[in-house]
């Protein structure tokens, strides 16, 4: 069995690097092959841009630079092409690139091997993104491993990870015994001393000053006591702050007149030497400030070595030191720490009981035994790779969709209209309103009432209609922007905003729940008709075509509007014929934003007119767009960061916008209406899943807490602002999917099965 290990790795100084190296040795120790370590496959994470930064051993077969996305793709391809049977991934937010280590998600999604993920941090109050990342890591893993019982509860209760997917495996400890003659005891600084010890990479969050502050009370009772801080300063701390923290501790000791009792061992020690220090220590101390530490390797090592441990009550310490395996003191309580240390130093029998209990417990966590547990876990994952949820992208279950709600839309709406923008999930009044978003809100409200009988949405409709009426000019055009204090911000809007408004008015006339709304819509609609001939921008024309098509569904004999539809359609067809080439099937010389509205508009027009040429162009352009934006696992729309130029032929991945997905969902739905080809419905569902995390970063944009939608997918994460455009795009897409499930001829049998599997 061959395993790929993804994590940091020595000689990089990092707790995960040490853990990863020890895990490999532990697994290999259960086999007879002496060269097994060198033949292992380590994918090492570098925090710099230089792949040659560290002199890695032979087992490191590939290096990923933390912030270079292409490295992740190449590493995934390397693993997939290798004879690796399974992957073990160490997860910590800080070792992967992107916001909160987001780059790990597309990497895991590309892997075709079973994945075991080891979670070194499980937060009880995660941010939206942190929660989404852990949920997605668990989703892609056959098993997730944690090292504390607290983490199991967090994963099930907060992250909703199925309990059967979680495995509790204790942190391993060295399989070494204390020497009979301990060389540490003979060191000049430590000879004949009572040794208090802390080891590990030094940084401010370790709380070492609490011990220094306790020293005066300790040395008063035990003048031969010394506090040994063993370890280098964390490389990240050195890079940003130098040795500022170490100097602070030295100065603090001088102020308290205990500088002679503070000993720094500024070095990294191998396990053999570390055991010497741990066994030489009278008391081992972990004085961390924060309870939210689910795993501590240094604490595990101290317990495993049979040290008398005194610790603050962070989560891992509460578990490891239970049953009289150690003592706890409150966070930052140097007086309480001094009292406990003095008690132990005064009572050797009490101290020896702690040591014996810790040592006995540690025998079951020695690395070879831990390695054997991992071997069993990996063998099961290899035999049952379907333990992971990779197949979910091929399963469509209406029950998996979030419950539809307009709570967030209500928050964005006041008595004037819907606000354009939000700061995170809070309306940003400074940016005011626009007719674009109020037009989308009209469509959403009508759909919500029709599909879900949502009365709340219907109650909002007059607000959006009133705003639209207020923004119409005497010549039939519309302004677009209004400030929060109801001042117009432009003389007239763009062709795009005009077209979106006509789309909304046409849809209103077609779907209005009463005659009054129809009459209102007709008045605004027909006042705008003279402006149709003035449209020059293609997207504005496409939006207008869609609105006219909805109108004509209810008024098929209106020759004037039918002629307007044909004239506008001819403009789009002419643009296509003028621009089309052998390897270019598009309407312009570049693909920019809201691209799917081109084939969407033509499918709408073809439905009304029956024009086969229009339908053919709609199909051709749809297939071309699909070829550029769909891959095997997800939909990736043309990014707004550079567009896709005809002569450039480099697809910008980011910034991806929610309106692109709404247009795709609507396009595939309309393509099915016109062609009755069920394949379009399948792709519609796949497009919708972009909101749920089936995208290039494997992160959801729909926020289950606010019920809004993030404003975009960037290279390093999501834009957590949740404006009207993105949220309405999600809601309209959601309602379109709901509508699709009502096609009995397509979904026959789904009502009984409650799911649809696409093959």
PDB file of C-alpha atoms in Angstrom, residues 69 75 227 231 283 317 378-379 447 466 562 583 624 674 745:
ATOM      1  CA  UNK A  69      -2.670  27.758  -7.435  1.00  0.00           C
ATOM      2  CA  UNK A  75       0.345  18.144  -7.582  1.00  0.00           C
ATOM      3  CA  UNK A 227      12.049  27.678  34.139  1.00  0.00           C
ATOM      4  CA  UNK A 231      12.677  25.813  21.320  1.00  0.00           C
ATOM      5  CA  UNK A 283       7.021  19.881  36.156  1.00  0.00           C
ATOM      6  CA  UNK A 317      -5.633  19.647  28.203  1.00  0.00           C
ATOM      7  CA  UNK A 378      -6.588   3.563   5.088  1.00  0.00           C
ATOM      8  CA  UNK A 379      -7.248  -0.049   4.088  1.00  0.00           C
ATOM      9  CA  UNK A 447     -41.719  33.726  -9.448  1.00  0.00           C
ATOM     10  CA  UNK A 466     -43.368  51.985  -7.712  1.00  0.00           C
ATOM     11  CA  UNK A 562     -43.967  40.790 -32.691  1.00  0.00           C
ATOM     12  CA  UNK A 583     -13.224  28.445 -34.061  1.00  0.00           C
ATOM     13  CA  UNK A 624     -19.594  27.142 -27.605  1.00  0.00           C
ATOM     14  CA  UNK A 674     -37.731  24.878 -26.955  1.00  0.00           C
ATOM     15  CA  UNK A 745     -42.542  14.079 -18.227  1.00  0.00           C
TER      16      UNK A 745
END
